[in-house]
Coordinates of C-alpha atoms in Angstrom, one line a residue:
Chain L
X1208 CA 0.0 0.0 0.0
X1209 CA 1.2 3.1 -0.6
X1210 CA 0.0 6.5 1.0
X1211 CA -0.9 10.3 -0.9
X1212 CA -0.5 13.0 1.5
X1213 CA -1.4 16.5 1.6
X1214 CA 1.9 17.7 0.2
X1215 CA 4.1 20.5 0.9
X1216 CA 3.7 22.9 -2.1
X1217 CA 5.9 26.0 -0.8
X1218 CA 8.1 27.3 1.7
X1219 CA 5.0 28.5 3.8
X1220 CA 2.5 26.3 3.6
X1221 CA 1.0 24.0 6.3
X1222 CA -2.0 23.5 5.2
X1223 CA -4.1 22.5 2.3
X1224 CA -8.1 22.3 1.5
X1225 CA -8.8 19.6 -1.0
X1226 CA -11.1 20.9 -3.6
X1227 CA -11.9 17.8 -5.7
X1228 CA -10.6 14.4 -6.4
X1229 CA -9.7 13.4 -9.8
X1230 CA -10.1 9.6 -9.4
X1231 CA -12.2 7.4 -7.5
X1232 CA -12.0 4.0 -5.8
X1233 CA -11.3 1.3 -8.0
X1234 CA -9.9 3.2 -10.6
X1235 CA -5.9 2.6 -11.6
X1236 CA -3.8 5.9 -11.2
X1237 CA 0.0 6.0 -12.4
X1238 CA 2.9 8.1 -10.7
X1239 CA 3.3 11.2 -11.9
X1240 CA -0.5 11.5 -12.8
X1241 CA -3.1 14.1 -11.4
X1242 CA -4.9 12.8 -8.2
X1243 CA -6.4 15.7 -6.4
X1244 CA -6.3 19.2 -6.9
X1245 CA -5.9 21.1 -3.6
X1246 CA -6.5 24.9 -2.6
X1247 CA -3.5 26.8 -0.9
X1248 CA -3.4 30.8 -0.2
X1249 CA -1.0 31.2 -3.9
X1250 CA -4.2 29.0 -5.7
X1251 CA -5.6 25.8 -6.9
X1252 CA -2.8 23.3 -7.7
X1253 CA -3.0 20.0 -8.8
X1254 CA -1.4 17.1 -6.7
X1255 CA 0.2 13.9 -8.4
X1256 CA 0.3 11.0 -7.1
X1257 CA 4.0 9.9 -5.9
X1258 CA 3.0 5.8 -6.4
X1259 CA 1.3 3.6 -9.5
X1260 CA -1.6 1.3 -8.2
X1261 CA -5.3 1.4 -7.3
X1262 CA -7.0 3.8 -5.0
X1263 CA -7.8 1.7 -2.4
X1264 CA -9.7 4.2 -0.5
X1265 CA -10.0 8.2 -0.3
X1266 CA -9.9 9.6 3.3
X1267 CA -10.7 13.2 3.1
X1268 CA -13.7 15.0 1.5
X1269 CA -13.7 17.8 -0.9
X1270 CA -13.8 21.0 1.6
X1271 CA -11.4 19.7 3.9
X1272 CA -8.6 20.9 5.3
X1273 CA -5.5 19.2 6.3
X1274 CA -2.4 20.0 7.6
X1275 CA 0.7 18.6 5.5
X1276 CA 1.8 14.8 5.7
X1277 CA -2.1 13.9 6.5
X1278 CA -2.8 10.7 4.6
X1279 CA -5.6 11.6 1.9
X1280 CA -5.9 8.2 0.0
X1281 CA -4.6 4.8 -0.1
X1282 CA -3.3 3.7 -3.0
X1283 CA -3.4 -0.3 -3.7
X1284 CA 0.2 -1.4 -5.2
X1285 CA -0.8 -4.2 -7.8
X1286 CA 2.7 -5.1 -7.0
X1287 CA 4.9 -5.2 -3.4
X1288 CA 3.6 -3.4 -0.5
X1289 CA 5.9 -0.3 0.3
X1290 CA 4.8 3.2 1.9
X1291 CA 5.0 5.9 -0.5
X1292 CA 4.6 9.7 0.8
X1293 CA 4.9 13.0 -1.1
X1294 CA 8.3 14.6 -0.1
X1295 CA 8.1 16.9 2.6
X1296 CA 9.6 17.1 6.0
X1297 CA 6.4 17.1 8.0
X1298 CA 6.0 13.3 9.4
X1299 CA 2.8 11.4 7.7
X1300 CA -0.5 11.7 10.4
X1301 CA -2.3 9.0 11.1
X1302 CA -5.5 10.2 10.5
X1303 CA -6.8 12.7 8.4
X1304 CA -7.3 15.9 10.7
X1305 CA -9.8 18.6 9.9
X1306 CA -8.5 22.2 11.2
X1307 CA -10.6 23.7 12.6
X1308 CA -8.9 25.4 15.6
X1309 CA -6.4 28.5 15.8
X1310 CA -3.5 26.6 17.2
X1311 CA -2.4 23.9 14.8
X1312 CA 0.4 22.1 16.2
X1313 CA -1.1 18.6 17.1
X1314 CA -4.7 18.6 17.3
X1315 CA -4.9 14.7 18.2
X1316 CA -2.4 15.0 20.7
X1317 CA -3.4 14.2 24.3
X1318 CA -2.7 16.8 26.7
X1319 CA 0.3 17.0 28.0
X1320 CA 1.5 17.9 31.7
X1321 CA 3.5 21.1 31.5
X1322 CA 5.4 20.1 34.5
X1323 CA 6.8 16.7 32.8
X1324 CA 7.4 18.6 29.6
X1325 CA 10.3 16.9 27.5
X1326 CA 11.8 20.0 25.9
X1327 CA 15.5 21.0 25.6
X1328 CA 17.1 24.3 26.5
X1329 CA 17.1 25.2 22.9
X1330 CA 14.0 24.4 22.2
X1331 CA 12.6 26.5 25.1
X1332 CA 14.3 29.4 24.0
X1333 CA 13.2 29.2 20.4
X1334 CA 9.3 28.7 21.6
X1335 CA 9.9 31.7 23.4
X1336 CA 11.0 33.7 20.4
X1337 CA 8.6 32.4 18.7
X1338 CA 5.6 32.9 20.6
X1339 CA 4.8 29.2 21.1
X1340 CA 3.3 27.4 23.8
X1341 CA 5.5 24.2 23.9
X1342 CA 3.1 22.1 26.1
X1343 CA 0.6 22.1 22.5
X1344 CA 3.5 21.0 20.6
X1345 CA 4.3 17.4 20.1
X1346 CA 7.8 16.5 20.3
X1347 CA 9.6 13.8 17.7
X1348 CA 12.4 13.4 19.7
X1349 CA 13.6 10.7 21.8
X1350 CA 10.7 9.5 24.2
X1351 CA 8.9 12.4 22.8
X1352 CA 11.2 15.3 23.7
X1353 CA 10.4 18.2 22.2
X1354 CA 13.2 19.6 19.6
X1355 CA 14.0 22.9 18.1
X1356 CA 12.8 21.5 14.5
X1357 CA 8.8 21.2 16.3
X1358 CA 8.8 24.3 17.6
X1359 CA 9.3 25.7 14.5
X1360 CA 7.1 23.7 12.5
X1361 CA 4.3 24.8 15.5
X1362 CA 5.6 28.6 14.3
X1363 CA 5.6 27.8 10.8
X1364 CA 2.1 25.8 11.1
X1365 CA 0.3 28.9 13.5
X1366 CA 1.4 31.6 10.7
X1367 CA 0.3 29.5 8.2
X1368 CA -3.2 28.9 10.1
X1369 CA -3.8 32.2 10.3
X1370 CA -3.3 33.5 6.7
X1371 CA -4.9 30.3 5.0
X1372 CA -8.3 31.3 7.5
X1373 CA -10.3 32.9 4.4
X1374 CA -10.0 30.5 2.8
X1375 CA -11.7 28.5 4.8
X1376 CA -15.1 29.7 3.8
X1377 CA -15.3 30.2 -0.2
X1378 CA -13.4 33.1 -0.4
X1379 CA -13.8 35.8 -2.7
X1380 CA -11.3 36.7 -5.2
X1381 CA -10.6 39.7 -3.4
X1382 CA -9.9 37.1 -0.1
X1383 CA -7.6 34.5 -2.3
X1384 CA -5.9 37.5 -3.0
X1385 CA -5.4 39.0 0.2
X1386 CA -4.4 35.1 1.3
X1387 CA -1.8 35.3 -1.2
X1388 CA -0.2 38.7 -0.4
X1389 CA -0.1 37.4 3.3
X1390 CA 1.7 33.9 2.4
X1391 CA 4.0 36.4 0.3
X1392 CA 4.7 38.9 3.1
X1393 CA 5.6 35.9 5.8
X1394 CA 7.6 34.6 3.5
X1395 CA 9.5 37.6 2.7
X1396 CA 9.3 38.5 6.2
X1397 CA 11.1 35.2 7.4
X1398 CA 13.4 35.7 4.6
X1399 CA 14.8 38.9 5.5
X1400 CA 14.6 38.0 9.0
X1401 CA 16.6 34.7 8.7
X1402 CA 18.5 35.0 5.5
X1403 CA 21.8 37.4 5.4
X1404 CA 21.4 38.5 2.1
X1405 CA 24.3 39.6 -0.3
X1406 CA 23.8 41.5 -3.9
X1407 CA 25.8 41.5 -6.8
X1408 CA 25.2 42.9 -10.3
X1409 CA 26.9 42.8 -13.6
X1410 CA 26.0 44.7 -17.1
X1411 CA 25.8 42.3 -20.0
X1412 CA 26.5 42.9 -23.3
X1413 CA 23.4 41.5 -25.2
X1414 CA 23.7 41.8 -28.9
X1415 CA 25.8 38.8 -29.9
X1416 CA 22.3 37.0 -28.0
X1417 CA 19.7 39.0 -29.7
X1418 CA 21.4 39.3 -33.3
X1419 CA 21.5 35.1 -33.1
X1420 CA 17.7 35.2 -31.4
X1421 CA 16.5 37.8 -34.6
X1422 CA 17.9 35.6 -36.8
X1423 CA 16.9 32.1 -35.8
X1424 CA 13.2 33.3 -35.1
X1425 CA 13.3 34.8 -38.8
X1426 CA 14.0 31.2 -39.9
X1427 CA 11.7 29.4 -37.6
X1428 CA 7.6 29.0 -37.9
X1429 CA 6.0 31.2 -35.8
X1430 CA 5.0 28.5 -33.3
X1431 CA 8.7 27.4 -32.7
X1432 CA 9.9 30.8 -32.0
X1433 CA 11.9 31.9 -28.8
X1434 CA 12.1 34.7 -26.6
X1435 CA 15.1 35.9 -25.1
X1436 CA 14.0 35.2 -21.6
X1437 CA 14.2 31.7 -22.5
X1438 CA 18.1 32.4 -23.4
X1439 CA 18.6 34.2 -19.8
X1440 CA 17.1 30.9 -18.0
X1441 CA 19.2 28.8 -19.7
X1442 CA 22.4 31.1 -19.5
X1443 CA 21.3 30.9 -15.8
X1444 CA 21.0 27.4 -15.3
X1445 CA 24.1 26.1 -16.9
X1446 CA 26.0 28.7 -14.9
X1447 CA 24.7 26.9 -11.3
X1448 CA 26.6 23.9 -13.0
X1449 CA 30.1 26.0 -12.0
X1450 CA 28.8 27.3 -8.8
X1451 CA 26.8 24.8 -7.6
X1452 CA 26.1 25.6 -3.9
X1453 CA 23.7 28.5 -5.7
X1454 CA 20.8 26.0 -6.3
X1455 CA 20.1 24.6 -3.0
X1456 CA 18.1 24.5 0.2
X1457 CA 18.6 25.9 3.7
X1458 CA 17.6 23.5 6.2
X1459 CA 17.4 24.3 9.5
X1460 CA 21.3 24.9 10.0
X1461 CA 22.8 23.2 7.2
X1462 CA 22.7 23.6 3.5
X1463 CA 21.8 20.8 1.1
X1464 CA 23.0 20.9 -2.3
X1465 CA 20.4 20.2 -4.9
X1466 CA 21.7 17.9 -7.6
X1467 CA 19.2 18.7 -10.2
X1468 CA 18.6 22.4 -11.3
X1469 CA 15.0 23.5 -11.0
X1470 CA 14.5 27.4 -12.0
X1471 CA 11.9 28.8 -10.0
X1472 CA 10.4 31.1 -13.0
X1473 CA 8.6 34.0 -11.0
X1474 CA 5.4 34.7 -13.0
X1475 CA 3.0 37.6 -12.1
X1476 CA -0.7 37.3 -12.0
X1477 CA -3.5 38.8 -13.8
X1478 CA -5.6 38.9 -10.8
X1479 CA -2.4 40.2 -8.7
X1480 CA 0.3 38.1 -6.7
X1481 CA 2.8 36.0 -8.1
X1482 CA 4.3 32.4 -8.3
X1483 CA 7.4 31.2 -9.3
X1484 CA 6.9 27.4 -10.0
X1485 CA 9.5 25.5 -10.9
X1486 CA 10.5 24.7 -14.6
X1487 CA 12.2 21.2 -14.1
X1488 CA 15.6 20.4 -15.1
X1489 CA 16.2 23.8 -16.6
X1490 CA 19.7 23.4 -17.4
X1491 CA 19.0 20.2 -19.4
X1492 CA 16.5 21.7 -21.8
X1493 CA 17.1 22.7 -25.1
X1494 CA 15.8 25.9 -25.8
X1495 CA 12.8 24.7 -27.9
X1496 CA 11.8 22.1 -25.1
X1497 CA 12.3 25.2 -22.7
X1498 CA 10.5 27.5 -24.5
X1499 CA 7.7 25.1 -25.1
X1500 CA 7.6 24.3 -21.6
X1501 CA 8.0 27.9 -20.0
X1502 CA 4.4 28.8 -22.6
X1503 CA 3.1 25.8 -20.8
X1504 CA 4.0 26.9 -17.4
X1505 CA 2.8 30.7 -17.6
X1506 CA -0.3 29.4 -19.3
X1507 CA -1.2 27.1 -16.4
X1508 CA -0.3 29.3 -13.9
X1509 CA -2.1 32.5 -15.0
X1510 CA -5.3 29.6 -15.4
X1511 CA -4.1 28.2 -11.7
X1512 CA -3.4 24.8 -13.3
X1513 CA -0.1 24.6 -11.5
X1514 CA 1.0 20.9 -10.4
X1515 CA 2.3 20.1 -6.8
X1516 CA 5.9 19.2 -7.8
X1517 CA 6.0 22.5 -9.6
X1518 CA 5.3 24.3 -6.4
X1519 CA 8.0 22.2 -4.4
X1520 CA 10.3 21.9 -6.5
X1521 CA 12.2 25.2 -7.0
X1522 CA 16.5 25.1 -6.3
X1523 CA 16.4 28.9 -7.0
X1524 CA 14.2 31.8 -8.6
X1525 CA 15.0 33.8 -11.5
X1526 CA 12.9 37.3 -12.1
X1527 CA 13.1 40.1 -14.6
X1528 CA 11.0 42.9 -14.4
X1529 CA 12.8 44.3 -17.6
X1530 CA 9.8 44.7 -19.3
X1531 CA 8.4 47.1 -16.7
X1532 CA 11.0 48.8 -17.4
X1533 CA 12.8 48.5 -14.7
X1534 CA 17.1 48.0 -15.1
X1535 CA 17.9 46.1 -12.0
X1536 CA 16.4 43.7 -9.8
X1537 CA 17.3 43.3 -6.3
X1538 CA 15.4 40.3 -5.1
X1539 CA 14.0 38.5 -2.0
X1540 CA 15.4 35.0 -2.0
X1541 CA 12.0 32.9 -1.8
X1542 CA 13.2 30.5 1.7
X1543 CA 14.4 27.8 2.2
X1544 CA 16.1 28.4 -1.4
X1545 CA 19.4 30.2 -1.0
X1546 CA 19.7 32.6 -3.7
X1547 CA 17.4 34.9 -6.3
X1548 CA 18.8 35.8 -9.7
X1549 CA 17.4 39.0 -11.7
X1550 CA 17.3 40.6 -14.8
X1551 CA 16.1 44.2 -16.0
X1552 CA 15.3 45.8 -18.9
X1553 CA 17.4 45.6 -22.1
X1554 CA 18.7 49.5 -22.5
X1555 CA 21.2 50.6 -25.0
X1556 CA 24.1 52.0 -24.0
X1557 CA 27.4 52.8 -24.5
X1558 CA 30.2 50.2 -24.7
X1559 CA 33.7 49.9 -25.4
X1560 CA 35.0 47.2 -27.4
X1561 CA 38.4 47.4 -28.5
X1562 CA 38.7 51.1 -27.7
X1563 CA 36.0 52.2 -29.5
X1564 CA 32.9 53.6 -28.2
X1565 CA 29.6 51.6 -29.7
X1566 CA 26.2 51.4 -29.0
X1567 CA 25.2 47.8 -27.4
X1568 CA 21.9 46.7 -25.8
X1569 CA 22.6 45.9 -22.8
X1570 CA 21.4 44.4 -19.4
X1571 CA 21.7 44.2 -15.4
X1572 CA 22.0 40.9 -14.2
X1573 CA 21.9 40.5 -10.7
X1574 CA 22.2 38.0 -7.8
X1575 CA 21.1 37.8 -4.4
X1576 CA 22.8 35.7 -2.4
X1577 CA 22.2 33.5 1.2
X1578 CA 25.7 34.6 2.8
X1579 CA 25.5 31.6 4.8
X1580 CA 26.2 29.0 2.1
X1581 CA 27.9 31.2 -0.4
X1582 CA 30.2 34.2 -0.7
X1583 CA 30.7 37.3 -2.8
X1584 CA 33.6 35.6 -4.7
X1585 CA 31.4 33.0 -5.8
X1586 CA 28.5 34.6 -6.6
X1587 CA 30.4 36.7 -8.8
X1588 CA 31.4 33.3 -10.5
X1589 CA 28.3 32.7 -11.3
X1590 CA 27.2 35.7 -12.8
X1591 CA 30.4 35.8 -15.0
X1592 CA 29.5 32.3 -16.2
X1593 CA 26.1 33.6 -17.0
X1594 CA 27.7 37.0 -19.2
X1595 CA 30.0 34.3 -20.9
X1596 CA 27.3 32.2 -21.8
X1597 CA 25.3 34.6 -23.4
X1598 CA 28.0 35.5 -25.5
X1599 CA 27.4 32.1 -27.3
X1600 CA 24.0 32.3 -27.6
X1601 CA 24.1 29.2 -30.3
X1602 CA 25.4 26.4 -27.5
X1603 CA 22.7 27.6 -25.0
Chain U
X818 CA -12.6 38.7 -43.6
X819 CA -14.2 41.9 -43.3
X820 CA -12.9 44.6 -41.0
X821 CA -15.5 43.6 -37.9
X822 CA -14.8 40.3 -38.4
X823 CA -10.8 40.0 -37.6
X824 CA -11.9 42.8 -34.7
X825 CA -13.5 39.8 -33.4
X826 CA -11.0 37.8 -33.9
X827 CA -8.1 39.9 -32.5
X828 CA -10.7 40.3 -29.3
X829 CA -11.1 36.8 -29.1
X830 CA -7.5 36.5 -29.3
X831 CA -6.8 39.0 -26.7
X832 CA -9.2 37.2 -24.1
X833 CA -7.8 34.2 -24.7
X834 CA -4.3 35.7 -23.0
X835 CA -6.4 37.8 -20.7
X836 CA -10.0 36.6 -20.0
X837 CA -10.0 39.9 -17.5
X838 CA -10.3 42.5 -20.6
X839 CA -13.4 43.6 -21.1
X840 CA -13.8 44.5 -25.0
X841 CA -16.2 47.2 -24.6
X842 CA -13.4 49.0 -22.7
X843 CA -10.8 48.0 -24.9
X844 CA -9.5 51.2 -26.2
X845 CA -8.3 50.3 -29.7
X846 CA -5.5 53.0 -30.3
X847 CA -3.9 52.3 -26.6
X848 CA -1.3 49.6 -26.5
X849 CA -2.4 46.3 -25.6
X850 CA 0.3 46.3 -22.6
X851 CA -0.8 49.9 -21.0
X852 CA -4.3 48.7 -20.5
X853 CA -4.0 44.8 -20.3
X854 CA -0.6 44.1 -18.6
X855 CA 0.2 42.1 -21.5
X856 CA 3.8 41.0 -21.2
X857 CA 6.2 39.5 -23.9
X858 CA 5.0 35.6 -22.9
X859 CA 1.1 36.9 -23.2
X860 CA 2.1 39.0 -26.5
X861 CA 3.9 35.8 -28.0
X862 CA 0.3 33.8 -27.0
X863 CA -1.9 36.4 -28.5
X864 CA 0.3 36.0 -31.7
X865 CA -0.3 32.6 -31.7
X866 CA -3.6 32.7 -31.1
X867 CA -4.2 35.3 -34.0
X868 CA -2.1 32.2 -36.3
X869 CA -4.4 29.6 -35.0
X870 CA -7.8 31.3 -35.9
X871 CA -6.5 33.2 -39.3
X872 CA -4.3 30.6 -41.0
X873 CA -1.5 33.2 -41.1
X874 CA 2.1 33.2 -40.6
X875 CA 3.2 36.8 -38.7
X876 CA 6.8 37.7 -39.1
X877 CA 8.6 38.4 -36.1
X878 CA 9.7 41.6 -37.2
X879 CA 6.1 43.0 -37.8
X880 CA 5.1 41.9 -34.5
X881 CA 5.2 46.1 -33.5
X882 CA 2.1 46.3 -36.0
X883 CA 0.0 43.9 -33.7
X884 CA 0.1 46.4 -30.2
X885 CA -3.0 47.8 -30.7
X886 CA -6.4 46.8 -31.7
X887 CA -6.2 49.2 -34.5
X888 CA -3.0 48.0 -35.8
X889 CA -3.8 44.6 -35.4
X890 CA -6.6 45.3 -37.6
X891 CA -5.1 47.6 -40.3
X892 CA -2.2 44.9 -40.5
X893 CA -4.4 42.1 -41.0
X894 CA -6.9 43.4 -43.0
X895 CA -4.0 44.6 -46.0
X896 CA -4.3 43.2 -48.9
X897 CA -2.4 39.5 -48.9
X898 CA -2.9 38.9 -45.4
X899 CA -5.4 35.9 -45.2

């Protein structure tokens, strides 16, 4: 048997209300495939299922929310046995748990005796911090013991709780959007708060890119042809491969290097906000296959068709604002990622190349950095890598 | 097609990339970005969209015609075009 939890589709979120499932009981669903499609504060995103089998049985209703990790469906392997969750570091529940309470931590728990509470030092402290009651936190340690790593999932959880609330009750689109702002602001917030930012920016020299772009789109049908975003995501992605500890995570106190490099592609909405899912293996696209897929993407997310793994999967975030007209972008690293890279508006300008003075296009990139994991000298690196990429815009 | 017709069109086009714009409020000698938000990704749809429903093949470089309602319309209403 294998299990479908409510999965974790963002830095931020604890919580999910599952608005309809896709299959029923009986029916044969394959990994990979659409199961549920679930509401969170940045919209309606469909779930896949993370086994192949039968659904054995579904455990929550449409309307219901459920923290992360709660088992949602049983899945019948035709095959072996074996316990399959959505990743996500939340442990799997038991039981399906309805929220419907302001403090989220563990609503099954029993209560516990604040005078035999299991807790270490550091874990009292950070409660404290963080405004948690310990003695409604339930403590994965050993024999229970309360750990740093629960008190901030209680933290986490309780924010979550309380900007997910309107959507409790079919909110309007004025409330999703009010959800949304709020899930960005605590996660900008925590960002800011936690994450020792550094910036970098380089001026790049655009028109060996945009003289090869002019005239491979002349010579392409119009549905094959590419925009020169798609050029600076792949410029970005292949540069990660030299500086690698740029597309990561920061867990807790340590880093994790990602080995796969999944561009978060930050995409405005019509009806205000913004995601940035993740456009999978960036680096290993061509540029058809990424332009093809980055349509798809900005289609379904400005429709909210967004899939779960696009939501989770993100090693870093790339944003322009260029055509806004802005010329440099200083970002926000979206946590637990551990850097942000930008781009602005393509100006022209004057440049020298071999002592003359010329007119180039030209544009800012920038990096913002998590000085924890990586350091000026490096980030610079990377943005070098991405300049000299860009000035062979046939090997992208 | 007659002039009302590829208006329609280009409006059916546009809501396709933005099912927000109201056509009655469409102002057709304002650029579809000013009063859409239409960005290069949602410009690039809309051109496909116009390919899909007219048969036609849009050079890049005439792309410039195709920001307002009113050039979309002079442009694909010239002789040759469909």
């Amino acid at each position: 048997m294998a299990e479908f939890v409510m999965p974790k589709l963002g830095a931020d979120m604890e919580f999910g209300t599952l608005v309809v499932w896709r299959k029923q009981p009986g029916q044969m669903i394959h990994r990979g495939e659409i199961l549920a499609e679930v509401e969170t504060a940045k919209g309606v995103i469909e779930a896949e299922a993370f086994a192949s089998g039968t659904i054995e049985r579904l455990l929550t209703q449409p309307g219901e929310k459920v923290p992360i990790g709660t088992v949602m469906a049983v899945i019948r392997d035709n095959g072996a046995a074996a316990a399959v969750t959505a990743p996500g570091p939340t442990p799997v529940r038991p039981e399906p748990t309805v929220v419907a309470t302001a403090i989220p931590a563990a609503p099954s728990s029993p209560p516990v005796d604040q005078t035999r509470l299991r807790i270490s030092p550091a874990a009292r402290r950070l409660a404290q911090e963080r405004g948690v009651d310990p003695a409604s936190v339930k403590g994965t340690g050993r024999g229970g013991a309360i750990m740093s790593e629960d008190i901030e999932r209680a933290a986490a959880a309780k924010a979550a709780l309380a900007v997910t609330a309107p959507l409790v009750a079919a909110p309007s689109t004025a409330d999703k959007a009010a959800a949304m702002r709020q899930v960005i602001a605590a996660a900008m917030a925590r960002s800011k708060r936690e994450i020792p930012h550094y910036y970098l920016s380089t001026t790049i020299d655009m028109h060996r890119a945009l003289n090869w772009l002019e005239q491979e789109n002349a010579r392409r049908p119009i549905t094959n042809r590419l925009l020169y975003g798609a050029l600076l995501l792949k410029a970005a992605a292949l540069a990660l491969r030299e500086v690698p500890e740029l597309n990561a995570v920061w867990q807790r106190d340590h880093v994790e290097l990602k080995p796969a490099v999944h561009v978060g592609v930050a995409i405005s909405l019509r009806q205000g906000g913004l995601v940035a899912p993740a456009l999978h293996d960036t680096d290993r696209l061509t540029l058809d296959e990424l332009m093809k897929n980055l349509l798809d993407l900005v289609s379904r997310a400005r429709s909210g068709r967004l899939r779960g793994s696009e939501m989770s999967d993100p090693t870093i975030t790339v944003t322009s604002l260029g055509e806004q007209g802005v010329e440099a972008v200083f970002g926000v690293i979206y946590p637990p990622q551990v850097a942000l890279v930008g781009f602005g508006k393509i100006v022209e300008r004057p440049w020298s190349v071999e002592g003359e003075i010329v007119s180039r296009p030209v544009i800012t990139a920038t990096l913002s950095a998590d000085h924890r994991v990586s350091d000026g000298h490096r980030g610079a690196i990377f943005l070098a890598a991405v300049d000299r990429l860009l000035q062979e815009p046939e090997k992208l | 097609m007659t002039s009302d017709e590829i208006r329609s069109t280009v409006i059916e086009a546009l809501c396709q990339v933005a099912p927000e714009a109201d056509p009655a409020q469409l102002r057709s000698n304002i650029s579809f970005r000013s009063q859409l938000d239409i960005d290069s990704m949602d410009f690039l749809r809309f051109v496909l969209a116009l390919h899909e429903k007219l048969g036609i093949d849009i050079p890049e470089k005439d792309y410039p015609r195709l920001t307002t309602l009113d050039g979309c319309i002079t442009y694909l209403t010239r002789p040759g075009s469909s």
